[in-house]
Every structure is written in C-alpha cells, then in structure tokens.
CSV table of C-alpha atoms and ligand atoms in Angstrom, one decimal:
chain,number,residue,atom,x,y,z
A,1,MET,CA,-19.9,9.3,-24.3
A,2,SER,CA,-17.3,11.8,-23.3
A,3,ASP,CA,-15.1,12.9,-25.6
A,4,VAL,CA,-11.7,12.8,-23.6
A,5,GLN,CA,-10.4,9.5,-23.3
A,6,ALA,CA,-7.6,7.9,-22.4
A,7,PRO,CA,-4.7,7.6,-24.5
A,8,ARG,CA,-4.2,4.7,-27.3
A,9,GLY,CA,-2.8,2.1,-25.5
A,10,THR,CA,-3.7,3.2,-21.5
A,11,PHE,CA,-6.4,2.1,-19.4
A,12,ASP,CA,-7.7,3.0,-16.4
A,13,VAL,CA,-7.9,0.8,-13.3
A,14,LEU,CA,-11.7,0.2,-12.1
A,15,PRO,CA,-10.7,-1.0,-7.9
A,16,ASP,CA,-11.9,-4.8,-8.5
A,17,ASP,CA,-8.7,-4.9,-10.5
A,18,GLY,CA,-7.0,-2.2,-8.4
A,19,ARG,CA,-7.6,-4.5,-4.9
A,20,ALA,CA,-6.2,-7.5,-6.8
A,21,ARG,CA,-3.3,-5.7,-8.2
A,22,LEU,CA,-2.1,-4.5,-4.7
A,23,ARG,CA,-3.0,-7.9,-3.7
A,24,LEU,CA,-0.7,-9.2,-6.0
A,25,LEU,CA,2.0,-5.8,-4.1
A,26,HIS,CA,1.7,-6.8,-0.7
A,27,LEU,CA,2.5,-10.5,-2.3
A,28,ALA,CA,5.4,-9.1,-4.0
A,29,GLU,CA,6.5,-7.1,-0.9
A,30,GLU,CA,6.2,-10.6,0.9
A,31,THR,CA,8.3,-13.2,-1.3
A,32,LEU,CA,10.7,-10.4,-2.1
A,33,GLY,CA,11.4,-8.6,1.6
A,34,ARG,CA,11.5,-12.1,2.8
A,35,ALA,CA,14.8,-13.0,0.8
A,36,GLY,CA,16.4,-9.6,1.6
A,37,TYR,CA,15.0,-7.1,-1.8
A,38,GLY,CA,14.4,-3.9,0.1
A,39,PRO,CA,11.5,-1.4,-2.5
A,40,VAL,CA,13.8,1.1,-4.3
A,41,GLU,CA,11.6,3.9,-6.4
A,42,THR,CA,13.5,6.1,-9.2
A,43,PRO,CA,11.8,8.5,-11.1
A,44,VAL,CA,9.4,7.9,-13.7
A,45,PHE,CA,11.3,9.8,-16.2
A,46,GLU,CA,15.6,10.2,-16.7
A,47,ALA,CA,17.4,11.2,-19.2
A,48,THR,CA,18.0,9.7,-22.4
A,49,ASP,CA,21.1,9.6,-22.9
A,50,LEU,CA,20.5,7.0,-19.6
A,51,PHE,CA,18.6,4.0,-21.9
A,52,GLU,CA,20.3,4.7,-25.0
A,53,ARG,CA,23.7,3.9,-23.1
A,54,GLY,CA,22.3,1.0,-20.7
A,55,VAL,CA,19.8,-0.4,-22.6
A,56,GLY,CA,21.4,-0.2,-26.4
A,57,ASP,CA,20.4,1.7,-28.9
A,58,THR,CA,20.5,-0.9,-31.7
A,59,THR,CA,17.6,-2.1,-29.2
A,60,ASP,CA,14.2,-2.0,-30.7
A,61,VAL,CA,13.0,-0.7,-27.6
A,62,VAL,CA,15.6,2.1,-27.9
A,63,GLU,CA,15.3,2.6,-31.7
A,64,LYS,CA,11.6,2.3,-31.7
A,65,GLU,CA,10.2,3.0,-29.1
A,66,MET,CA,10.8,5.3,-26.2
A,67,PHE,CA,8.5,8.4,-25.5
A,68,THR,CA,11.2,11.2,-25.6
A,69,PHE,CA,10.6,15.0,-25.3
A,70,ASP,CA,12.9,18.0,-24.1
A,71,ASP,CA,11.6,19.7,-21.5
A,72,GLN,CA,11.6,23.5,-21.0
A,73,GLY,CA,15.0,23.8,-20.6
A,74,GLY,CA,16.0,22.0,-23.9
A,75,ARG,CA,17.2,18.7,-22.1
A,76,SER,CA,15.6,15.3,-23.8
A,77,LEU,CA,13.9,13.4,-21.2
A,78,THR,CA,12.1,9.8,-21.7
A,79,LEU,CA,9.9,8.1,-19.7
A,80,ARG,CA,10.9,5.0,-18.5
A,81,PRO,CA,10.5,1.5,-20.8
A,82,GLU,CA,12.4,-0.5,-18.4
A,83,GLY,CA,14.2,-0.5,-14.5
A,84,THR,CA,17.6,-1.5,-14.7
A,85,ALA,CA,19.3,1.0,-16.5
A,86,PRO,CA,17.8,3.6,-13.5
A,87,VAL,CA,18.7,1.8,-10.9
A,88,CYS,CA,22.3,1.0,-11.9
A,89,ARG,CA,22.7,4.4,-11.9
A,90,ALA,CA,21.3,4.7,-8.4
A,91,TYR,CA,23.2,2.0,-7.8
A,92,VAL,CA,26.3,4.2,-8.4
A,93,GLU,CA,24.6,7.7,-7.4
A,94,HIS,CA,23.9,6.9,-4.1
A,95,GLY,CA,27.2,4.9,-3.6
A,96,MET,CA,25.4,1.6,-3.1
A,97,HIS,CA,28.4,0.1,-4.0
A,98,LYS,CA,30.1,0.9,-1.1
A,99,ALA,CA,28.0,-1.2,1.4
A,100,PRO,CA,27.8,-4.4,1.8
A,101,GLN,CA,27.5,-6.5,-1.3
A,102,PRO,CA,25.5,-7.5,-2.6
A,103,VAL,CA,22.8,-5.0,-2.8
A,104,LYS,CA,19.2,-6.7,-3.6
A,105,LEU,CA,16.1,-4.3,-4.5
A,106,TRP,CA,12.7,-4.7,-6.1
A,107,TYR,CA,11.1,-2.3,-7.4
A,108,TRP,CA,6.9,-2.0,-9.0
A,109,GLY,CA,6.2,1.2,-11.3
A,110,PRO,CA,4.3,2.0,-14.7
A,111,PHE,CA,6.7,2.2,-17.9
A,112,PHE,CA,6.3,3.5,-20.9
A,113,ARG,CA,7.0,1.3,-24.6
A,114,TYR,CA,5.6,3.3,-28.0
A,115,GLU,CA,4.5,-0.8,-29.6
A,116,ALA,CA,1.0,-1.2,-31.4
A,117,PRO,CA,-1.7,-2.2,-28.1
A,118,GLN,CA,-3.5,-5.5,-28.0
A,119,ALA,CA,-4.5,-7.5,-25.9
A,120,GLY,CA,-1.7,-7.7,-23.4
A,121,ARG,CA,0.6,-5.3,-24.7
A,122,TYR,CA,0.2,-1.1,-23.4
A,123,ARG,CA,1.6,2.1,-23.9
A,124,GLN,CA,1.8,2.4,-20.3
A,125,PHE,CA,2.7,-1.1,-18.5
A,126,THR,CA,3.2,-1.5,-14.7
A,127,GLN,CA,6.7,-3.7,-13.8
A,128,VAL,CA,7.3,-5.4,-10.9
A,129,GLY,CA,11.4,-6.6,-10.6
A,130,LEU,CA,14.1,-7.2,-8.5
A,131,GLU,CA,17.7,-6.5,-9.3
A,132,ALA,CA,20.7,-8.3,-6.9
A,133,LEU,CA,24.1,-6.3,-7.5
A,134,GLY,CA,27.6,-6.4,-6.7
A,135,SER,CA,28.3,-10.5,-6.7
A,136,ASP,CA,28.7,-13.0,-9.4
A,137,ASP,CA,27.6,-15.3,-7.1
A,138,PRO,CA,25.5,-18.1,-9.0
A,139,SER,CA,23.0,-18.5,-6.3
A,140,LEU,CA,21.8,-15.0,-7.2
A,141,ASP,CA,20.9,-16.0,-11.1
A,142,ALA,CA,19.1,-19.4,-8.9
A,143,GLU,CA,17.9,-16.9,-6.3
A,144,SER,CA,16.5,-14.5,-8.5
A,145,ILE,CA,14.6,-17.0,-10.8
A,146,LEU,CA,13.4,-19.0,-8.3
A,147,LEU,CA,11.7,-15.9,-6.6
A,148,LEU,CA,9.6,-15.0,-9.8
A,149,ASP,CA,8.4,-18.7,-9.7
A,150,ASP,CA,7.6,-18.0,-6.1
A,151,LEU,CA,5.8,-14.8,-6.7
A,152,LEU,CA,3.5,-16.1,-10.1
A,153,ASP,CA,2.7,-18.9,-8.3
A,154,GLY,CA,1.6,-17.1,-5.3
A,155,ALA,CA,-0.2,-15.1,-7.8
A,156,GLY,CA,-1.8,-17.8,-10.1
A,157,ALA,CA,-0.8,-18.2,-12.7
A,158,ARG,CA,-1.0,-20.3,-14.5
A,159,GLY,CA,0.6,-22.1,-17.8
A,160,VAL,CA,3.5,-20.6,-16.4
A,161,ARG,CA,7.0,-21.8,-18.0
A,162,PHE,CA,10.8,-20.7,-17.9
A,163,ARG,CA,12.9,-20.5,-20.4
A,164,VAL,CA,17.2,-20.5,-19.1
A,165,SER,CA,20.2,-19.7,-21.6
A,166,SER,CA,23.7,-18.3,-21.1
A,167,LEU,CA,25.1,-15.8,-23.2
A,168,GLY,CA,28.9,-16.3,-21.6
A,169,THR,CA,30.9,-12.8,-21.3
A,170,ALA,CA,30.7,-9.8,-23.2
A,171,GLU,CA,34.2,-11.2,-25.2
A,172,THR,CA,32.1,-14.3,-25.6
A,173,ARG,CA,29.5,-12.5,-27.5
A,174,ARG,CA,31.9,-10.4,-29.2
A,175,ALA,CA,33.5,-13.2,-30.7
A,176,TYR,CA,30.1,-15.8,-30.9
A,177,SER,CA,28.4,-11.9,-33.2
A,178,ASP,CA,31.2,-12.4,-35.7
A,179,GLU,CA,30.8,-16.3,-36.1
A,180,LEU,CA,27.0,-15.4,-36.7
A,181,ARG,CA,27.6,-12.6,-38.7
A,182,GLU,CA,29.8,-14.4,-41.2
A,183,TYR,CA,27.1,-17.5,-41.1
A,184,LEU,CA,24.2,-14.9,-41.6
A,185,ARG,CA,25.9,-13.3,-44.4
A,186,ALA,CA,26.4,-16.1,-46.7
A,187,ARG,CA,22.7,-16.3,-46.5
A,188,GLU,CA,21.7,-12.9,-46.3
A,189,ASP,CA,18.9,-13.2,-49.0
A,190,GLN,CA,17.1,-15.5,-46.6
A,191,LEU,CA,16.7,-12.6,-44.2
A,192,SER,CA,14.1,-9.8,-43.5
A,193,ASP,CA,15.1,-6.2,-43.6
A,194,ASP,CA,15.0,-5.4,-40.3
A,195,VAL,CA,17.3,-8.5,-39.5
A,196,ARG,CA,19.5,-7.7,-42.4
A,197,GLY,CA,20.0,-4.1,-41.6
A,198,ARG,CA,21.0,-5.1,-38.1
A,199,LEU,CA,23.7,-7.6,-39.5
A,200,ASP,CA,26.3,-5.9,-38.9
A,201,ARG,CA,25.4,-4.4,-35.4
A,202,ASN,CA,23.5,-6.9,-33.6
A,203,PRO,CA,23.2,-10.2,-35.6
A,204,LEU,CA,22.3,-11.8,-32.3
A,205,ARG,CA,18.9,-10.0,-32.5
A,206,ALA,CA,18.1,-12.4,-35.8
A,207,PHE,CA,16.8,-14.8,-33.1
A,208,ASP,CA,14.2,-12.6,-31.8
A,209,SER,CA,12.9,-12.7,-35.1
A,210,ASP,CA,9.7,-14.3,-36.8
A,211,HIS,CA,10.3,-14.2,-40.1
A,212,PRO,CA,10.0,-17.1,-41.8
A,213,GLY,CA,12.9,-16.7,-43.9
A,214,THR,CA,15.2,-15.6,-41.0
A,215,ARG,CA,13.5,-18.3,-39.0
A,216,ALA,CA,14.9,-21.2,-42.2
A,217,ALA,CA,18.2,-19.1,-42.5
A,218,LEU,CA,19.2,-20.1,-38.6
A,219,GLU,CA,18.6,-23.2,-38.3
A,220,GLY,CA,21.9,-25.2,-38.1
A,221,ALA,CA,23.5,-21.7,-37.2
A,222,PRO,CA,26.5,-21.9,-35.2
A,223,GLN,CA,24.7,-22.0,-30.9
A,224,LEU,CA,26.4,-19.7,-28.3
A,225,LEU,CA,26.0,-22.1,-25.5
A,226,ASP,CA,28.6,-24.1,-27.6
A,227,ARG,CA,31.3,-21.4,-27.6
A,228,LEU,CA,31.5,-20.2,-23.7
A,229,ALA,CA,34.5,-20.2,-22.2
A,230,PRO,CA,34.8,-22.5,-19.4
A,231,GLU,CA,34.3,-20.7,-16.4
A,232,ASP,CA,31.2,-18.6,-17.8
A,233,SER,CA,29.8,-23.0,-18.2
A,234,GLU,CA,30.7,-23.4,-14.9
A,235,HIS,CA,28.7,-20.5,-14.1
A,236,PHE,CA,26.1,-21.9,-16.2
A,237,GLY,CA,26.0,-25.0,-15.2
A,238,GLU,CA,26.2,-24.4,-11.0
A,239,VAL,CA,23.1,-21.9,-11.7
A,240,ARG,CA,21.1,-24.9,-13.4
A,241,ARG,CA,22.3,-27.3,-10.4
A,242,LEU,CA,21.0,-24.6,-7.8
A,243,LEU,CA,17.3,-24.4,-9.7
A,244,ASP,CA,17.1,-28.3,-10.0
A,245,ASP,CA,17.8,-28.6,-6.3
A,246,GLY,CA,15.4,-25.8,-5.8
A,247,GLY,CA,12.8,-28.1,-7.6
A,248,LEU,CA,12.2,-25.6,-10.6
A,249,GLU,CA,11.3,-27.2,-13.9
A,250,TYR,CA,12.5,-25.5,-17.1
A,251,GLU,CA,13.6,-25.7,-20.2
A,252,VAL,CA,18.0,-24.9,-22.0
A,253,ASP,CA,16.9,-22.7,-24.4
A,254,GLY,CA,20.0,-21.5,-26.6
A,255,THR,CA,18.4,-19.7,-28.6
A,256,LEU,CA,17.0,-17.1,-26.0
A,257,VAL,CA,18.7,-14.0,-26.9
A,258,ARG,CA,17.0,-10.8,-24.5
A,259,GLY,CA,15.9,-7.9,-26.5
A,260,LEU,CA,18.3,-5.9,-24.5
A,261,ASP,CA,21.8,-5.3,-24.6
A,262,TYR,CA,23.3,-5.4,-21.3
A,263,TYR,CA,23.0,-9.1,-20.8
A,264,THR,CA,26.0,-11.5,-20.1
A,265,ARG,CA,25.9,-15.2,-18.8
A,266,THR,CA,22.7,-16.2,-17.6
A,267,VAL,CA,19.7,-15.0,-19.0
A,268,PHE,CA,15.4,-15.6,-18.6
A,269,GLU,CA,12.1,-15.7,-19.7
A,270,VAL,CA,8.7,-17.2,-18.3
A,271,GLU,CA,5.8,-17.5,-20.4
A,272,SER,CA,2.0,-18.4,-19.9
A,273,THR,CA,0.4,-21.1,-22.4
A,274,GLU,CA,-2.6,-19.1,-21.0
A,275,LEU,CA,-2.1,-16.5,-22.2
A,276,GLY,CA,-2.2,-15.4,-26.6
A,277,ALA,CA,0.6,-13.5,-28.5
A,278,GLN,CA,2.0,-11.3,-25.8
A,279,SER,CA,2.5,-14.4,-23.6
A,280,ALA,CA,5.6,-13.5,-22.1
A,281,LEU,CA,5.3,-12.5,-18.7
A,282,GLY,CA,8.5,-11.6,-18.0
A,283,GLY,CA,11.9,-12.2,-18.0
A,284,GLY,CA,15.5,-11.2,-17.1
A,285,GLY,CA,19.3,-12.1,-16.6
A,286,ARG,CA,23.2,-11.7,-15.4
A,287,TYR,CA,24.1,-7.5,-16.4
A,288,ASP,CA,28.1,-7.6,-15.5
A,289,GLY,CA,28.9,-4.7,-17.3
A,290,LEU,CA,25.8,-2.0,-17.4
A,291,VAL,CA,26.3,-0.6,-13.9
A,292,GLU,CA,30.3,0.1,-15.5
A,293,LEU,CA,29.2,1.1,-19.1
A,294,LEU,CA,27.3,3.5,-17.0
A,295,GLY,CA,30.2,5.1,-14.9
A,296,GLY,CA,30.1,3.1,-12.1
A,297,PRO,CA,32.9,0.3,-11.2
A,298,ARG,CA,33.3,-3.3,-12.3
A,299,THR,CA,30.1,-4.0,-10.6
A,300,PRO,CA,28.8,-8.1,-11.3
A,301,ALA,CA,24.4,-8.2,-10.8
A,302,VAL,CA,21.6,-9.6,-12.1
A,303,GLY,CA,17.5,-8.8,-12.2
A,304,TRP,CA,14.9,-9.6,-13.6
A,305,ALA,CA,11.2,-7.8,-15.1
A,306,ALA,CA,7.8,-8.9,-15.0
A,307,GLY,CA,4.5,-7.6,-16.5
A,308,VAL,CA,2.0,-6.9,-13.5
A,309,GLU,CA,-1.4,-6.6,-16.4
A,310,ARG,CA,-0.1,-10.1,-17.8
A,311,ILE,CA,0.9,-11.6,-14.1
A,312,LEU,CA,-2.6,-10.6,-13.3
A,313,LEU,CA,-4.2,-12.2,-17.1
A,314,ALA,CA,-2.7,-15.4,-16.5
A,315,ALA,CA,-3.7,-15.7,-13.2
A,316,ALA,CA,-7.6,-14.5,-14.0
A,317,GLY,CA,-9.5,-15.4,-10.7
A,318,GLU,CA,-12.9,-14.3,-9.6
A,319,ALA,CA,-13.0,-10.9,-9.2
A,320,GLU,CA,-12.1,-9.1,-5.5
A,321,THR,CA,-15.1,-7.8,-4.3
A,322,ALA,CA,-15.0,-5.9,-1.0
A,323,ALA,CA,-18.9,-6.4,0.5
A,324,PRO,CA,-18.3,-4.2,4.4
A,325,ASP,CA,-19.4,-6.3,7.3
A,326,VAL,CA,-22.1,-3.8,8.0
A,327,TYR,CA,-24.3,-1.4,6.2
A,328,ILE,CA,-26.5,0.8,8.5
A,329,VAL,CA,-29.6,1.9,6.7
A,330,VAL,CA,-30.9,5.5,8.0
A,331,ALA,CA,-34.7,4.4,8.5
A,332,ASP,CA,-35.4,8.0,9.5
A,333,GLY,CA,-33.7,10.9,8.8
A,334,ALA,CA,-32.8,12.1,12.1
A,335,ALA,CA,-30.9,9.3,12.6
A,336,ALA,CA,-28.6,10.1,9.6
A,337,PRO,CA,-26.0,12.1,12.5
A,338,ALA,CA,-25.8,8.5,14.3
A,339,ALA,CA,-25.6,6.4,11.4
A,340,PHE,CA,-22.2,8.5,10.7
A,341,ILE,CA,-20.6,8.2,13.7
A,342,LEU,CA,-21.8,4.8,14.4
A,343,ALA,CA,-20.2,4.2,11.0
A,344,ARG,CA,-16.4,5.8,11.7
A,345,ASP,CA,-16.6,4.2,15.6
A,346,LEU,CA,-16.9,0.3,13.8
A,347,ARG,CA,-13.8,1.7,11.1
A,348,SER,CA,-11.7,2.5,13.8
A,349,ARG,CA,-12.5,-1.0,15.6
A,350,GLY,CA,-11.9,-2.7,12.1
A,351,VAL,CA,-15.1,-3.2,10.9
A,352,ALA,CA,-15.9,-2.4,7.4
A,353,ALA,CA,-18.6,0.0,7.5
A,354,ASP,CA,-20.9,2.1,5.0
A,355,HIS,CA,-23.8,3.8,5.4
A,356,GLU,CA,-26.9,5.1,3.7
A,357,GLN,CA,-25.7,8.4,1.6
A,358,ALA,CA,-27.7,8.8,-1.4
A,359,GLY,CA,-30.9,9.6,-0.2
A,360,ARG,CA,-32.3,5.8,-1.3
A,361,SER,CA,-36.1,5.1,0.5
A,362,LEU,CA,-36.1,2.0,3.3
A,363,LYS,CA,-36.7,-0.2,0.6
A,364,GLY,CA,-34.1,1.1,-1.4
A,365,GLN,CA,-31.8,0.9,0.9
A,366,LEU,CA,-32.4,-2.7,2.3
A,367,LYS,CA,-31.8,-3.5,-1.7
A,368,HIS,CA,-28.6,-1.3,-2.0
A,369,ALA,CA,-27.3,-3.5,1.7
A,370,ASP,CA,-28.1,-6.9,-0.3
A,371,ARG,CA,-26.5,-6.0,-3.4
A,372,LEU,CA,-23.2,-4.6,-1.8
A,373,GLY,CA,-23.3,-8.3,0.1
A,374,ALA,CA,-23.1,-6.4,3.5
A,375,ALA,CA,-23.8,-9.2,6.6
A,376,ARG,CA,-25.2,-7.2,8.9
A,377,VAL,CA,-27.0,-4.4,8.4
A,378,VAL,CA,-27.8,-1.7,11.2
A,379,ILE,CA,-31.4,0.0,11.0
A,380,LEU,CA,-31.4,3.2,13.1
A,381,GLY,CA,-35.3,5.1,13.3
A,382,GLU,CA,-36.9,4.7,16.0
A,383,GLY,CA,-35.1,2.5,17.8
A,384,ILE,CA,-32.3,0.3,16.6
A,385,GLU,CA,-32.6,-2.7,15.2
A,386,ILE,CA,-30.1,-5.6,13.4
A,387,LYS,CA,-30.5,-7.7,10.6
A,388,ASP,CA,-28.2,-10.7,9.5
A,389,MET,CA,-28.5,-10.5,6.0
A,390,GLY,CA,-27.8,-15.1,5.6
A,391,THR,CA,-30.5,-15.7,8.2
A,392,GLY,CA,-32.7,-13.2,8.1
A,393,GLU,CA,-33.2,-12.9,11.6
A,394,GLN,CA,-33.3,-9.3,13.0
A,395,HIS,CA,-33.5,-8.5,16.3
A,396,ALA,CA,-33.5,-5.2,18.5
A,397,VAL,CA,-30.6,-3.6,20.6
A,398,ALA,CA,-31.4,-0.6,23.5
A,399,THR,CA,-28.9,2.1,22.4
A,400,LEU,CA,-26.0,2.6,19.7
A,401,ALA,CA,-23.2,1.6,22.7
A,402,ASP,CA,-24.5,-2.1,22.0
A,403,ALA,CA,-25.1,-2.1,19.0
A,404,LEU,CA,-20.8,-1.6,18.5
A,405,ALA,CA,-20.3,-3.6,21.3
A,406,GLU,CA,-22.2,-6.8,19.3
A,407,LEU,CA,-20.8,-5.5,15.7
A,408,ALA,CA,-17.2,-5.1,16.6
B,1,LIG,P1,11.2,-7.1,-21.1
B,1,LIG,O1,11.9,-5.6,-19.9
B,1,LIG,O2,10.6,-6.3,-22.3
B,1,LIG,O3,11.2,-8.4,-20.9
B,1,LIG,O4,9.6,-7.1,-20.2
B,1,LIG,C1,9.9,-8.1,-19.4
B,1,LIG,C2,8.0,-7.8,-18.6
B,1,LIG,O5,7.6,-6.5,-19.2
B,1,LIG,C3,7.4,-8.5,-20.3
B,1,LIG,O6,8.1,-10.2,-20.2
B,1,LIG,C4,5.8,-8.1,-20.3
B,1,LIG,O7,5.6,-8.9,-19.1
B,1,LIG,C5,5.9,-7.0,-19.8
B,1,LIG,N1,5.9,-5.8,-20.6
B,1,LIG,C6,6.7,-5.9,-21.4
B,1,LIG,N2,6.3,-4.6,-22.8
B,1,LIG,C7,5.3,-4.6,-22.2
B,1,LIG,C8,3.9,-3.5,-22.7
B,1,LIG,N3,4.4,-2.8,-23.7
B,1,LIG,N4,2.8,-3.8,-22.0
B,1,LIG,C9,2.4,-4.7,-20.8
B,1,LIG,N5,3.6,-5.9,-20.5
B,1,LIG,C10,4.5,-5.5,-21.1
C-alpha cells in the first residue's frame, strides 16, 4: 500500500457511492427546486469571525472543532463547519434583503469539523441544506421540515424520526437561561465539568449532555416550552398544525437544544433508528436574529442541514452499478479504430457504450463484457456480429451503419 493516505476522518468517494450521491443531489434539486428554492454556493473557507459571531463562541463547533488557519496575509480563515452563517453573509452581501421575500435557497457541499472520527462521523463531510430568509410565517417552518421529510423519503432513508420544539425568542430564552442556571447551580455538584464550566455562558447546553449526573440533575428542571411568550406559543401551535395537516409524524421534545447558539422559536432534529451512535440525519430551526447579528437588517429566517453520508447510510440500498448497454469487442486489431468510432456514435445517440481498451484476447473481452453486465456485444472482426448477452442469440449485420441503426 502507498505510504500516502487520505487524512484521518476523511474518505474517498468511489464510483458506486458516487452514483448514489449524485442521485441524491438530483433528488434534492428536484424536491427543493419544485418548492421554489434556488441553488446557492458559498466559499469553502470564510473569515473566522463569521463563525465566531454567527455560530456562537461557546458552542462545541467554535470552541473545539474548527479548522482555522492564517493565510499568507495574516488573516484568520476557517474551513466552514456549517452553512447557515455563510448563507446569511451572502444574503446581506448581495442585497438579497431588497428582493421580494422570502428568499428561498438550498445548498450542497463539503463541511469540516475536527471531531473524533467514527462510523458516520468524519472531519470532512457533506451537507445538503436549505434556508428561507425574510419571513417569520410559520408555514415556512412547516414547509422546510416537510421538505426534509420528502427528501429523506425519496432517498429511501429508513427508521426516520422527527423531534420538534420551540425555543421562543431570544428574550424568552435569556430569561429561561437565568432560571435554568439558578436551578442547575443548586445542583452543581452533580454536573459534569464541561456543563459546570459553561453554566455562566450557556446553561441550555446541559440538555446536550449524556453525563449521568447532569441528566439526573435535569429531571424536574423547568421546561422552556412552558415559558414561551403567547405569540411564540401561537407560532409553534401553527407550525404543529401545518405539520399535522402535512401528515408528518413527529414528537414534541421540550429538551431539544440544538448545538448552535443562533436558534429562536422552532427547532427540530431528525434521526434514523437504523444508524448506530451517530444517528442524527439532520436538524435545523428558526434563527430570527442571525442576519442582524452579522450586520444585516432584522431578518427572520428558518433552515436546516442534513448529512449526505448519513442519509445514504440510512438508505443503504443495492450498490449502484453502471452497466453499458453495448460493449464492442475487437476481434481483429485492425478494427480498433472502427470500434472507437462506433462507441462515439452510439454515445452521441444516448446509448451507454464501451469498447476494448486494454489489449485483451477475444475470450478475455467477452468475459469482460459479461462482468460489466453489458446487455449486448458487438464483435468487430472480419465481419460484424451482434450478440444478445441475455439470450445468447447472435447474428451478423452487413455494415457499421446497420449495427448503429440496430443498437441505437
Ligand atoms: P448539525 O448542524 O451539527 O446539526 O449537522 C447537521 C447534520 O450534518 C447532522 O445531523 C449530521 O447528519 C451531519 N453531520 C454533522 N457533523 C458531521 C460529521 N462530523 N460527520 C458526518 N456528518 C455530520
């Protein structure tokens, strides 16, 4: 084996997986495009400050997981760990807030987090995501969740389970944070070091912990869902009504706290029971304060991101092979140029065609065609023969033009 290997936590995509990924990409384009979402691409690296401000500097992502480096000009750059802050930056930078609202966008691409690699968790992974900016209409929250369900359904992901909650507005959350901080402080000796260390800055993160003492301390803790202001409760009620009308099965989970700081009102996560420890397929929610935090105008917005590798793991169907319709066997070396041109002519008519390019014997070529799963084989030698690989039937044709007419 070569002593040069892909970095830890990264992976190569080989053709069978590559085909499955492209199929999912096309499905996303269709599913999200039909709902009015347009494709957007942002750079793979951004100013570090964007994520420190946008994601929140008490989050795991910013504190521990970013690939950050200085460029030759001494600017601090970061390989993007998530897509929402970059999309918000682009929304402001390109004056999209002046276009008719909401602006509906979707994206697909590589993201980077320095995490301990394991099955389903990588340091470079791919997310497909969606953002609807410029309206706080609850139908956008519901629409985005239902679109994620449609995408997972179309992809064949198994064991899909949605959990939904509301965090209220930033003010409600602040008041609740204070209340929760007091509650947890009274039980400080039960908490993990990590949760205790973040108690001042971000007590809600305690809900993300699987530390037994912390979990025990949280039993009986006040619930944010019980503290929502009337207009937030109403908003959440409307989102749920629309999800019910849309036929989605989901659980309301008041302990749901997303790992990123910017969420307000609706939050949701979707997981697959088919996956092991890394069961989260995707998540998202409303982030009505983020665009303003990044220097833009006050802009309510909602969105989600889902892991492409995990969706495909949860779907794990048959490997996608790509058998040619026609394989052209060169029985006589002099026919090689004719095989080359026949393959081109077939391809230009939409037929998947391949031909001998590795100097195999006649027998070796037929075996190769069989292994590839070609439906039909053309044998170019002194004459021209067409063989049906399914039935074994073989017949002669007079000219290459006849072969092309029959095969295309
Ligand atoms: P998050 O923004 O952390 O909720 O991420 C959204 C989705 O991206 C998760 O539900 C996962 O499916 C996927 N994801 C996040 N981090 C990783 C990772 N390190 N490796 C693979 N997939 C990931």
